[in-house]
Amino acid sequence: STILSRIINLQKEGNFLKSRPLILEILKKDKKNIEYLKLLSITELQIGNINESIKVISEAIKLDKNIAEFYLIRGYSYMKNLDYQAALIDFEKSIDLNSKLKDSYLNIGVIHSEMKNFKKSIEYLSKVIEIDPHDNRAYSNLAHVRAEMNQYDEALKEIDKSINIDGNNLNFYLDRGNFYKKLGQFELSLSLIHISE
């Protein structure tokens, strides 16, 4: 429909606020449309209405309990709310439904890193790389976990993999400079910072 293409275009432009009333319009006529509930949930999340996002995606889950992506979205909202226990339950559920959902492994890895469960974090981040060896987020998160564990040599190896995948990400170079600094290689870290400026 033309409304749908308008919604998609607005979302592509990042104009979530404008797309919201259009989605609500469709849901008025079709309350149980899980695709639109998903779209509304993501939209609320983008706007910053985290609790509303959780409420909407929970409606969708009630209508169909077997869609992995719905648990991923709700888990991500819980994570944004710093409700890590609820987030972990949803991410695990999404993996039960779809063992290839790399974003769930990534998010679980990030949560465990926040909770200082570094071994668990490494386990889940490594799983992301198993599924997709080109996911630079997994390597950069691994690098941070290694750094937290004071394993700066390992951290450097991981951040170099991120840089190989995405050489335009300035943060990776800044991270690398910091890891070198921690290793006491001040000369090297200074020269790297000049390169990336």
mmCIF file of C-alpha atoms in Angstrom:
data_model
loop_
_atom_site.group_PDB
_atom_site.id
_atom_site.type_symbol
_atom_site.label_atom_id
_atom_site.label_comp_id
_atom_site.label_asym_id
_atom_site.label_seq_id
_atom_site.Cartn_x
_atom_site.Cartn_y
_atom_site.Cartn_z
ATOM 1 C CA SER A 1 0.000 0.000 0.000
ATOM 2 C CA THR A 2 1.065 3.616 -0.408
ATOM 3 C CA ILE A 3 0.998 4.176 3.373
ATOM 4 C CA LEU A 4 3.501 1.347 3.809
ATOM 5 C CA SER A 5 5.907 2.792 1.261
ATOM 6 C CA ARG A 6 5.640 6.192 2.962
ATOM 7 C CA ILE A 7 6.419 4.562 6.307
ATOM 8 C CA ILE A 8 9.418 2.720 4.847
ATOM 9 C CA ASN A 9 10.765 5.895 3.233
ATOM 10 C CA LEU A 10 10.379 7.910 6.446
ATOM 11 C CA GLN A 11 12.151 5.180 8.432
ATOM 12 C CA LYS A 12 14.978 5.024 5.885
ATOM 13 C CA GLU A 13 15.447 8.771 6.339
ATOM 14 C CA GLY A 14 15.534 8.192 10.096
ATOM 15 C CA ASN A 15 12.307 10.143 10.507
ATOM 16 C CA PHE A 16 10.723 7.789 13.038
ATOM 17 C CA LEU A 17 8.623 10.453 14.704
ATOM 18 C CA LYS A 18 6.782 11.185 11.453
ATOM 19 C CA SER A 19 6.260 7.509 10.645
ATOM 20 C CA ARG A 20 4.701 6.746 14.042
ATOM 21 C CA PRO A 21 1.182 8.185 13.406
ATOM 22 C CA LEU A 22 1.032 6.367 10.050
ATOM 23 C CA ILE A 23 1.781 3.038 11.742
ATOM 24 C CA LEU A 24 -0.798 3.742 14.467
ATOM 25 C CA GLU A 25 -3.343 4.526 11.737
ATOM 26 C CA ILE A 26 -2.899 1.050 10.224
ATOM 27 C CA LEU A 27 -2.967 -0.652 13.634
ATOM 28 C CA LYS A 28 -6.301 1.026 14.403
ATOM 29 C CA LYS A 29 -7.880 -0.954 11.565
ATOM 30 C CA ASP A 30 -5.748 -4.046 12.062
ATOM 31 C CA LYS A 31 -4.862 -4.407 15.759
ATOM 32 C CA LYS A 32 -3.378 -7.877 15.460
ATOM 33 C CA ASN A 33 -0.985 -7.181 12.605
ATOM 34 C CA ILE A 34 2.288 -8.427 14.097
ATOM 35 C CA GLU A 35 4.446 -6.911 11.339
ATOM 36 C CA TYR A 36 3.095 -3.455 12.144
ATOM 37 C CA LEU A 37 3.388 -4.091 15.880
ATOM 38 C CA LYS A 38 7.057 -4.950 15.272
ATOM 39 C CA LEU A 39 7.481 -1.780 13.217
ATOM 40 C CA LEU A 40 5.817 0.318 15.924
ATOM 41 C CA SER A 41 7.990 -1.254 18.621
ATOM 42 C CA ILE A 42 11.195 -0.454 16.711
ATOM 43 C CA THR A 43 9.876 3.051 16.057
ATOM 44 C CA GLU A 44 9.148 3.670 19.748
ATOM 45 C CA LEU A 45 12.628 2.385 20.572
ATOM 46 C CA GLN A 46 14.224 4.760 18.040
ATOM 47 C CA ILE A 47 12.272 7.710 19.435
ATOM 48 C CA GLY A 48 13.360 6.784 22.956
ATOM 49 C CA ASN A 49 10.035 5.470 24.325
ATOM 50 C CA ILE A 50 11.602 2.304 25.686
ATOM 51 C CA ASN A 51 8.721 1.178 27.918
ATOM 52 C CA GLU A 52 6.227 1.747 25.108
ATOM 53 C CA SER A 53 8.466 -0.305 22.806
ATOM 54 C CA ILE A 54 8.437 -3.178 25.334
ATOM 55 C CA LYS A 55 4.648 -2.967 25.687
ATOM 56 C CA VAL A 56 4.060 -3.073 21.922
ATOM 57 C CA ILE A 57 6.453 -5.938 21.155
ATOM 58 C CA SER A 58 4.990 -7.889 24.090
ATOM 59 C CA GLU A 59 1.603 -7.595 22.339
ATOM 60 C CA ALA A 60 3.171 -9.060 19.200
ATOM 61 C CA ILE A 61 4.743 -11.886 21.229
ATOM 62 C CA LYS A 62 1.324 -12.714 22.726
ATOM 63 C CA LEU A 63 -0.009 -13.114 19.179
ATOM 64 C CA ASP A 64 2.920 -15.251 18.028
ATOM 65 C CA LYS A 65 5.367 -16.682 20.557
ATOM 66 C CA ASN A 66 7.693 -18.229 17.963
ATOM 67 C CA ILE A 67 9.343 -15.254 16.283
ATOM 68 C CA ALA A 68 12.954 -14.949 17.398
ATOM 69 C CA GLU A 69 13.303 -11.358 16.232
ATOM 70 C CA PHE A 70 10.542 -10.179 18.597
ATOM 71 C CA TYR A 71 12.499 -11.424 21.624
ATOM 72 C CA LEU A 72 15.621 -9.786 20.213
ATOM 73 C CA ILE A 73 13.821 -6.435 19.983
ATOM 74 C CA ARG A 74 12.333 -6.740 23.481
ATOM 75 C CA GLY A 75 15.657 -7.906 24.904
ATOM 76 C CA TYR A 76 17.343 -4.894 23.352
ATOM 77 C CA SER A 77 14.747 -2.594 24.932
ATOM 78 C CA TYR A 78 15.286 -4.220 28.330
ATOM 79 C CA MET A 79 19.028 -3.803 27.818
ATOM 80 C CA LYS A 80 18.536 -0.084 27.112
ATOM 81 C CA ASN A 81 16.580 0.072 30.390
ATOM 82 C CA LEU A 82 19.554 -1.633 32.117
ATOM 83 C CA ASP A 83 17.231 -4.508 33.042
ATOM 84 C CA TYR A 84 19.915 -7.077 32.251
ATOM 85 C CA GLN A 85 18.166 -10.122 33.733
ATOM 86 C CA ALA A 86 15.042 -9.632 31.613
ATOM 87 C CA ALA A 87 17.217 -8.879 28.568
ATOM 88 C CA LEU A 88 19.226 -12.082 28.989
ATOM 89 C CA ILE A 89 16.055 -14.172 29.216
ATOM 90 C CA ASP A 90 14.719 -12.680 25.963
ATOM 91 C CA PHE A 91 18.027 -12.979 24.099
ATOM 92 C CA GLU A 92 18.354 -16.639 25.159
ATOM 93 C CA LYS A 93 14.771 -17.258 24.040
ATOM 94 C CA SER A 94 15.506 -15.689 20.648
ATOM 95 C CA ILE A 95 18.545 -17.978 20.281
ATOM 96 C CA ASP A 96 16.392 -21.011 21.173
ATOM 97 C CA LEU A 97 14.122 -20.045 18.281
ATOM 98 C CA ASN A 98 16.936 -19.107 15.881
ATOM 99 C CA SER A 99 20.443 -20.255 16.766
ATOM 100 C CA LYS A 100 21.925 -18.090 13.979
ATOM 101 C CA LEU A 101 20.696 -14.778 15.412
ATOM 102 C CA LYS A 102 24.105 -13.199 15.889
ATOM 103 C CA ASP A 103 22.816 -9.951 17.427
ATOM 104 C CA SER A 104 21.445 -11.915 20.380
ATOM 105 C CA TYR A 105 24.851 -13.483 21.046
ATOM 106 C CA LEU A 106 26.474 -10.061 20.648
ATOM 107 C CA ASN A 107 24.097 -8.408 23.125
ATOM 108 C CA ILE A 108 24.513 -11.221 25.654
ATOM 109 C CA GLY A 109 28.271 -10.812 25.294
ATOM 110 C CA VAL A 110 27.988 -7.073 25.933
ATOM 111 C CA ILE A 111 25.769 -7.601 29.010
ATOM 112 C CA HIS A 112 28.181 -10.146 30.513
ATOM 113 C CA SER A 113 31.024 -7.727 29.894
ATOM 114 C CA GLU A 114 29.069 -4.980 31.709
ATOM 115 C CA MET A 115 28.467 -7.426 34.570
ATOM 116 C CA LYS A 116 32.205 -8.285 34.593
ATOM 117 C CA ASN A 117 31.548 -11.939 33.661
ATOM 118 C CA PHE A 118 34.401 -11.811 31.180
ATOM 119 C CA LYS A 119 34.650 -15.527 30.447
ATOM 120 C CA LYS A 120 30.968 -15.714 29.557
ATOM 121 C CA SER A 121 31.270 -12.548 27.512
ATOM 122 C CA ILE A 122 34.129 -14.020 25.451
ATOM 123 C CA GLU A 123 32.125 -17.209 24.928
ATOM 124 C CA TYR A 124 29.156 -15.342 23.412
ATOM 125 C CA LEU A 125 31.221 -12.861 21.388
ATOM 126 C CA SER A 126 33.184 -15.780 19.915
ATOM 127 C CA LYS A 127 29.861 -17.295 18.870
ATOM 128 C CA VAL A 128 29.094 -14.149 16.846
ATOM 129 C CA ILE A 129 32.384 -14.615 14.975
ATOM 130 C CA GLU A 130 31.533 -18.277 14.341
ATOM 131 C CA ILE A 131 28.289 -17.168 12.693
ATOM 132 C CA ASP A 132 29.819 -14.183 10.903
ATOM 133 C CA PRO A 133 33.631 -13.850 10.797
ATOM 134 C CA HIS A 134 33.228 -10.322 9.360
ATOM 135 C CA ASP A 135 31.264 -8.776 12.224
ATOM 136 C CA ASN A 136 33.642 -6.065 13.426
ATOM 137 C CA ARG A 137 31.439 -5.351 16.475
ATOM 138 C CA ALA A 138 32.331 -8.774 17.875
ATOM 139 C CA TYR A 139 36.075 -8.142 17.562
ATOM 140 C CA SER A 140 35.923 -4.633 19.016
ATOM 141 C CA ASN A 141 33.841 -5.870 21.955
ATOM 142 C CA LEU A 142 36.278 -8.754 22.467
ATOM 143 C CA ALA A 143 39.110 -6.234 22.426
ATOM 144 C CA HIS A 144 37.438 -4.274 25.231
ATOM 145 C CA VAL A 145 36.850 -7.408 27.295
ATOM 146 C CA ARG A 146 40.527 -8.415 26.877
ATOM 147 C CA ALA A 147 41.564 -4.918 27.905
ATOM 148 C CA GLU A 148 39.342 -5.130 31.001
ATOM 149 C CA MET A 149 41.203 -8.341 31.817
ATOM 150 C CA ASN A 150 44.519 -6.504 31.310
ATOM 151 C CA GLN A 151 45.311 -8.728 28.314
ATOM 152 C CA TYR A 152 46.423 -5.868 26.096
ATOM 153 C CA ASP A 153 48.321 -8.045 23.621
ATOM 154 C CA GLU A 154 45.120 -10.003 22.980
ATOM 155 C CA ALA A 155 43.113 -6.769 22.867
ATOM 156 C CA LEU A 156 45.410 -5.475 20.120
ATOM 157 C CA LYS A 157 44.938 -8.630 18.055
ATOM 158 C CA GLU A 158 41.172 -8.267 18.249
ATOM 159 C CA ILE A 159 41.076 -4.540 17.455
ATOM 160 C CA ASP A 160 43.370 -5.149 14.458
ATOM 161 C CA LYS A 161 40.752 -7.585 13.127
ATOM 162 C CA SER A 162 38.119 -4.857 13.481
ATOM 163 C CA ILE A 163 40.340 -2.438 11.583
ATOM 164 C CA ASN A 164 40.910 -4.989 8.814
ATOM 165 C CA ILE A 165 37.153 -5.270 8.360
ATOM 166 C CA ASP A 166 36.342 -1.568 8.701
ATOM 167 C CA GLY A 167 39.363 0.667 8.212
ATOM 168 C CA ASN A 168 37.267 3.838 8.321
ATOM 169 C CA ASN A 169 36.141 3.535 11.923
ATOM 170 C CA LEU A 170 38.105 6.133 13.860
ATOM 171 C CA ASN A 171 37.154 4.573 17.221
ATOM 172 C CA PHE A 172 39.063 1.401 16.374
ATOM 173 C CA TYR A 173 42.268 3.425 15.857
ATOM 174 C CA LEU A 174 41.702 5.333 19.090
ATOM 175 C CA ASP A 175 41.189 2.018 20.905
ATOM 176 C CA ARG A 176 44.372 0.655 19.385
ATOM 177 C CA GLY A 177 46.282 3.735 20.516
ATOM 178 C CA ASN A 178 44.942 3.262 24.043
ATOM 179 C CA PHE A 179 45.898 -0.414 24.141
ATOM 180 C CA TYR A 180 49.447 0.395 23.014
ATOM 181 C CA LYS A 181 49.610 3.076 25.680
ATOM 182 C CA LYS A 182 48.560 0.547 28.305
ATOM 183 C CA LEU A 183 51.319 -1.724 27.102
ATOM 184 C CA GLY A 184 53.730 1.095 27.837
ATOM 185 C CA GLN A 185 54.533 1.642 24.201
ATOM 186 C CA PHE A 186 54.061 5.365 24.421
ATOM 187 C CA GLU A 187 56.128 6.158 21.329
ATOM 188 C CA LEU A 188 53.985 3.879 19.209
ATOM 189 C CA SER A 189 50.748 5.140 20.717
ATOM 190 C CA LEU A 190 51.646 8.757 19.973
ATOM 191 C CA SER A 191 52.539 8.046 16.362
ATOM 192 C CA LEU A 192 49.269 6.139 15.902
ATOM 193 C CA ILE A 193 47.188 8.987 17.253
ATOM 194 C CA HIS A 194 48.786 11.339 14.706
ATOM 195 C CA ILE A 195 47.934 8.985 11.863
ATOM 196 C CA SER A 196 44.291 8.790 12.823
ATOM 197 C CA GLU A 197 43.748 12.525 13.255
#
